[in-house]
PDB file of C-alpha atoms in Angstrom:
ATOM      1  CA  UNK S   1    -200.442 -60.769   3.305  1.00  0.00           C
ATOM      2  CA  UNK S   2    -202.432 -59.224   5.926  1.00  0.00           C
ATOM      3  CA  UNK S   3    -205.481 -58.281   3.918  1.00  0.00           C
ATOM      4  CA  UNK S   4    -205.195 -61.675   1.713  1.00  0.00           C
ATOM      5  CA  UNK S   5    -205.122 -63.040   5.033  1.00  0.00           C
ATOM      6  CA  UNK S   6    -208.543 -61.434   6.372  1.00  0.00           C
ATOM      7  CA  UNK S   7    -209.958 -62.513   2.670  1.00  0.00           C
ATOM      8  CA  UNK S   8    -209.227 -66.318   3.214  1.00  0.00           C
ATOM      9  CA  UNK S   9    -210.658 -66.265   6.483  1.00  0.00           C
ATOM     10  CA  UNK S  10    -213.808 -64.522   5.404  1.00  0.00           C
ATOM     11  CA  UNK S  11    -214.271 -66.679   2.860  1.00  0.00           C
ATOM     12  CA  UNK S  12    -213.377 -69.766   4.759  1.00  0.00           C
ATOM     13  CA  UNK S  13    -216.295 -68.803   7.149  1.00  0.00           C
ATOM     14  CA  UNK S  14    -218.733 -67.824   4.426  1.00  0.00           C
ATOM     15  CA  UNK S  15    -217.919 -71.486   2.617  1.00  0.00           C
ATOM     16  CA  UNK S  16    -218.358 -73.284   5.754  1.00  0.00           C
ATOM     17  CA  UNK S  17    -221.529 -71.511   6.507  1.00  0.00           C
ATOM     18  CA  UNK S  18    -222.868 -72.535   2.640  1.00  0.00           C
ATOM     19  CA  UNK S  19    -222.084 -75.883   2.983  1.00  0.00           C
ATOM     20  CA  UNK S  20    -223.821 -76.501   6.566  1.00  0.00           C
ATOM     21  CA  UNK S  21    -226.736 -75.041   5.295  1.00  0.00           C
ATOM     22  CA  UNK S  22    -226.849 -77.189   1.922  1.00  0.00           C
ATOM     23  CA  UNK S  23    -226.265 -80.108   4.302  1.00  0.00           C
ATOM     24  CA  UNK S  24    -228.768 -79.310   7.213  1.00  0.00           C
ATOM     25  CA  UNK S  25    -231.296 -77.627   4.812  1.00  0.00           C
ATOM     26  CA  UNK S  26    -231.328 -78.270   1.414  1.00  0.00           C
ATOM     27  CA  UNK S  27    -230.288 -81.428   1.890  1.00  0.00           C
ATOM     28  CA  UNK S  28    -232.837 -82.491   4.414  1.00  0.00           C
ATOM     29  CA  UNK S  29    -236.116 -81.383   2.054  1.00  0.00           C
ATOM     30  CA  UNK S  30    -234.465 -83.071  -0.571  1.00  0.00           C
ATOM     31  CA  UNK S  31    -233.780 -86.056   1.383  1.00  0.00           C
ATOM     32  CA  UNK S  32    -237.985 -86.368   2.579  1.00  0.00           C
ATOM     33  CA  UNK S  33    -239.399 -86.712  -1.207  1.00  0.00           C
ATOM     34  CA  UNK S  34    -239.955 -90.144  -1.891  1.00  0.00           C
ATOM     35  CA  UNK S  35    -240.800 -89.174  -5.470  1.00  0.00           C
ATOM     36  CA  UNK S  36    -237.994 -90.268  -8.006  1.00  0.00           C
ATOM     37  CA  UNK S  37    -239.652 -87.169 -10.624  1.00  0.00           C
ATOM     38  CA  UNK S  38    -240.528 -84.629  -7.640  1.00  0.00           C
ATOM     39  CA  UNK S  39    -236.799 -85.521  -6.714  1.00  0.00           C
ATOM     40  CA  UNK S  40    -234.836 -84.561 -10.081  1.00  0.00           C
ATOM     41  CA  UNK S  41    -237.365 -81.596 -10.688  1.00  0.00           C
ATOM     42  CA  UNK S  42    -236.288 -80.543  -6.790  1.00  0.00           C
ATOM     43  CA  UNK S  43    -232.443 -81.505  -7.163  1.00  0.00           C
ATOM     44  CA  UNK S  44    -231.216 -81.158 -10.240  1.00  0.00           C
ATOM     45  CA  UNK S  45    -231.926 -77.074  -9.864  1.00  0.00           C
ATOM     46  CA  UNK S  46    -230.665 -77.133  -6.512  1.00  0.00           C
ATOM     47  CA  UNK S  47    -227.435 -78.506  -7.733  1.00  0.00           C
ATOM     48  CA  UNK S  48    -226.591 -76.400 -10.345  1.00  0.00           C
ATOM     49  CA  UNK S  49    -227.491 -73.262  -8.172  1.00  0.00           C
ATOM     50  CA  UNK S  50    -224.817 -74.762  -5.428  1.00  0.00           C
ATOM     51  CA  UNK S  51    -222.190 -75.010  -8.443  1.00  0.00           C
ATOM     52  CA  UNK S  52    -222.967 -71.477  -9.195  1.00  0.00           C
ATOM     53  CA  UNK S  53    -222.448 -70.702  -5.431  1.00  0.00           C
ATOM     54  CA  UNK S  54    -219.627 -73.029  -4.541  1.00  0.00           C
ATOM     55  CA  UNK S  55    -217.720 -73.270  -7.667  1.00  0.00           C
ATOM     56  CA  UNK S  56    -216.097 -69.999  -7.798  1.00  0.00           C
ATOM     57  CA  UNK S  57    -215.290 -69.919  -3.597  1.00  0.00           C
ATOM     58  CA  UNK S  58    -213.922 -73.373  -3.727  1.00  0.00           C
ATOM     59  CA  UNK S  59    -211.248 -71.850  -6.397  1.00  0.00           C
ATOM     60  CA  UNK S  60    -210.306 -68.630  -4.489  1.00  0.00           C
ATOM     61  CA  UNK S  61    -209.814 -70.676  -1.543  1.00  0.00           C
ATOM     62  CA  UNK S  62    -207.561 -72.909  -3.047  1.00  0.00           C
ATOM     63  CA  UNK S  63    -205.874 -70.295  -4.909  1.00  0.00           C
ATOM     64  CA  UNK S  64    -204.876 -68.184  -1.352  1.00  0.00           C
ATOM     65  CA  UNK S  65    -204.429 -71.917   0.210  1.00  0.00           C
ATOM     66  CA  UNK S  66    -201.388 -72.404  -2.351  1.00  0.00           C
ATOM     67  CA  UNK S  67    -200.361 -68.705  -1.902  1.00  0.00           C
ATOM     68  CA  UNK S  68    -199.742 -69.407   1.747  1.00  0.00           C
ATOM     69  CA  UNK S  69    -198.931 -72.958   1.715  1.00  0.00           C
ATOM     70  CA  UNK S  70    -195.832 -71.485  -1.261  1.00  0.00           C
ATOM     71  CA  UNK S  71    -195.013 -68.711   1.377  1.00  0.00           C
ATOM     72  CA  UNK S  72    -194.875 -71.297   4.423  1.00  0.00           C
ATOM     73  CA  UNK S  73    -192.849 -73.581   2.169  1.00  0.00           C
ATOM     74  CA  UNK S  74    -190.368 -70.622   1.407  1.00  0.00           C
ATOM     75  CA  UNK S  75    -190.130 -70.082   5.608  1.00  0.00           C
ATOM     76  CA  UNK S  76    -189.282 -73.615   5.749  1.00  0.00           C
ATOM     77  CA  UNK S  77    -191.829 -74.031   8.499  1.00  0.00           C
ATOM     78  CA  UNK S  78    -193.630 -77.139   9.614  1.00  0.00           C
ATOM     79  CA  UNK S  79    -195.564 -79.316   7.251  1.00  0.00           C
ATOM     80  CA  UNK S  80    -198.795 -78.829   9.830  1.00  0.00           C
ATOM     81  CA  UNK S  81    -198.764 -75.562   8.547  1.00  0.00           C
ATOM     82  CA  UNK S  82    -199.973 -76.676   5.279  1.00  0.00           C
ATOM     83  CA  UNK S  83    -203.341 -78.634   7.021  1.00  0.00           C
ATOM     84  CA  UNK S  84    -206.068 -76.071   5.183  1.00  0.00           C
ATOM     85  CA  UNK S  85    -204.080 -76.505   1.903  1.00  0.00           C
ATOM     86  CA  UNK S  86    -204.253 -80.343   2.995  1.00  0.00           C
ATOM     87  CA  UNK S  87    -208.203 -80.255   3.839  1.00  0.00           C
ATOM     88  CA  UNK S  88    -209.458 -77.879   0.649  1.00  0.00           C
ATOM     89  CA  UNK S  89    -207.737 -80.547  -1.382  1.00  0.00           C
ATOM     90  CA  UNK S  90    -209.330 -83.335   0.560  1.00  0.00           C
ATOM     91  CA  UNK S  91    -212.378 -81.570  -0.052  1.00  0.00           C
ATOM     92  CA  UNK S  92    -212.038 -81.119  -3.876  1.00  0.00           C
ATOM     93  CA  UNK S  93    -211.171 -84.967  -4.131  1.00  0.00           C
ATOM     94  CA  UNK S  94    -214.593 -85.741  -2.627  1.00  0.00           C
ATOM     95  CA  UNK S  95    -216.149 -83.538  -5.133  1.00  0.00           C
ATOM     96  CA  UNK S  96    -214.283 -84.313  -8.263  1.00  0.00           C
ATOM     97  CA  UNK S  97    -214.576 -88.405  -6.634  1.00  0.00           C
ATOM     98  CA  UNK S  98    -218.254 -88.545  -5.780  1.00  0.00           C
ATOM     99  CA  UNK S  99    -220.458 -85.314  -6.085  1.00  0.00           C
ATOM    100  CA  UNK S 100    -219.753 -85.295 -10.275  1.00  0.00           C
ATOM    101  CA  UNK S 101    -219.982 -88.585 -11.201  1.00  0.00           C
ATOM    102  CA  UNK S 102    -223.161 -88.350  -9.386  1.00  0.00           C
ATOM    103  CA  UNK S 103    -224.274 -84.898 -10.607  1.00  0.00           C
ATOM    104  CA  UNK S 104    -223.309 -85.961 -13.986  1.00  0.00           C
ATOM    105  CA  UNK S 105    -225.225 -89.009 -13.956  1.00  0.00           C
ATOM    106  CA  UNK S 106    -228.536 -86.797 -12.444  1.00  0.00           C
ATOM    107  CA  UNK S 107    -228.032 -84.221 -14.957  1.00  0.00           C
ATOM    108  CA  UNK S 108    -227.744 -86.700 -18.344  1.00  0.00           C
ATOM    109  CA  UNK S 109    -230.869 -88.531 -16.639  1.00  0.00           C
ATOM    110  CA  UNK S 110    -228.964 -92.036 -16.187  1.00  0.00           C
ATOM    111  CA  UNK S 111    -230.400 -93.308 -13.006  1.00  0.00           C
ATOM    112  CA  UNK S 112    -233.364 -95.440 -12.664  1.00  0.00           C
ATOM    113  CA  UNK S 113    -235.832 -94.314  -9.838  1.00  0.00           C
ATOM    114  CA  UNK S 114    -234.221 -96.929  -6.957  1.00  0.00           C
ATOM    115  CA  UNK S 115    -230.534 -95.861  -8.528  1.00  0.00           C
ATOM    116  CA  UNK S 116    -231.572 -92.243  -8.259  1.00  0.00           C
ATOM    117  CA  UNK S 117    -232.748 -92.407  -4.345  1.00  0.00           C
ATOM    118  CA  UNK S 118    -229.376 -94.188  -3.718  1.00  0.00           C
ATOM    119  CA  UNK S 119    -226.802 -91.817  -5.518  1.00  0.00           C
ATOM    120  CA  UNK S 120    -229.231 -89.021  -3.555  1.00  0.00           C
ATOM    121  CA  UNK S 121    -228.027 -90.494   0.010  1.00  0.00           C
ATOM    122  CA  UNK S 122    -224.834 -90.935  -1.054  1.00  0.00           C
ATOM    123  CA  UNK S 123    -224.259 -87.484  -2.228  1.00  0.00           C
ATOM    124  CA  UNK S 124    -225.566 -86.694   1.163  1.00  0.00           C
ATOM    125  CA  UNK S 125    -223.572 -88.361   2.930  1.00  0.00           C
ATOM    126  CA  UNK S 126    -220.080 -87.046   1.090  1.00  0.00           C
ATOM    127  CA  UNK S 127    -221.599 -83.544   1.444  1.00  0.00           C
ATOM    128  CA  UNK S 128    -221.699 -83.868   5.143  1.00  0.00           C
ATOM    129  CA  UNK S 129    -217.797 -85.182   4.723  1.00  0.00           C
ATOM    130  CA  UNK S 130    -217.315 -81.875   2.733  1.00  0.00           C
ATOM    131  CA  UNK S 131    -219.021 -79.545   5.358  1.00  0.00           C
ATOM    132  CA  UNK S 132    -216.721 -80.960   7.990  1.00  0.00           C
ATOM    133  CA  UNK S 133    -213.816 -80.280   6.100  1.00  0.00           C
ATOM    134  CA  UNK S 134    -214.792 -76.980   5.592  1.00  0.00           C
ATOM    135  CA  UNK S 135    -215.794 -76.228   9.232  1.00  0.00           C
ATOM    136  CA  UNK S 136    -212.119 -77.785  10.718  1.00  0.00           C
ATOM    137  CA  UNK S 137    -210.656 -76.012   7.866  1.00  0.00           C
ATOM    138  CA  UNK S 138    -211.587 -72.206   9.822  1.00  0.00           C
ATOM    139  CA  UNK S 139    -209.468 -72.574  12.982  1.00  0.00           C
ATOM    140  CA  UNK S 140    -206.792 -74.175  10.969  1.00  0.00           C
ATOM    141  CA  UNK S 141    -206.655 -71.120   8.659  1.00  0.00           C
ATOM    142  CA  UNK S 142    -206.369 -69.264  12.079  1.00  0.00           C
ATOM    143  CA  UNK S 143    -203.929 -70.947  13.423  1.00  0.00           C
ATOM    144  CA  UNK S 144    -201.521 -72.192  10.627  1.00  0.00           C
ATOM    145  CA  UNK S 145    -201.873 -69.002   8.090  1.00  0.00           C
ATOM    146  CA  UNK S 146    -202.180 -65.956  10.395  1.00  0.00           C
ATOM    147  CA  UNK S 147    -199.971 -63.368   9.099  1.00  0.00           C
TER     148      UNK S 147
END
């Protein structure tokens, strides 16, 4: 469990780091275009390039998540010990909730120019619920899954 362990955390970290810079980067440029057709040509990209990214470390981390939340179950110990388990679920319900709907819409061009700049903020503002998610979830992999 050791090296699983050291896994998780890395990729906790590397997650985190991904999604702070989406949201404090990324996310700021796109945020400053007031052009609805600079916008798409600037997000839509951008979007599927984070799905690329994020996709495949969202599922590892939920996959080792369940691996030690199953092993903490077996121990009988607390149910705090299943709080990362808890917040990359949290996380994927704000993603399957808000950020697809809205990709979805972007992607099969169904939002008007003031519908577009709205959905934008919002996703913005649900990203920045995701990030912190992902940051609390580091010292609670450290603390509630440490071999």
């Amino acid at each position: 469990m050791g090296k699983l362990f050291i896994l998780l955390y890395i990729l906790t970290g590397i997650h985190a780091g991904a999604c702070v810079s989406i949201a404090a980067v990324d996310l700021r440029y796109i945020m400053s275009i007031t052009n609805a057709d600079e916008l798409l040509m600037v997000f839509s990209p951008l979007l599927k390039n984070m799905g690329i990214l994020m996709a495949p470390q969202f599922f590892i981390l939920l996959i080792l998540c369940l691996i030690f939340s199953f092993k903490a179950f077996r121990e009988k110990q607390s149910v705090n010990t299943h709080l990362p388990l808890f917040l990359i679920v949290a996380y994927f319900a704000v993603t399957l909730l808000v950020h697809i709907p809205i990709n979805k819409a972007i992607f099969l061009g169904l939002l008007n120019n003031e519908n577009l700049l709205q959905a934008i903020k919002k996703w913005d503002f649900w990203h920045w619920i995701r990030t912190v998610l992902s940051i609390v979830m580091i010292p609670a992999v450290m603390k509630f899954y440490r071999p």
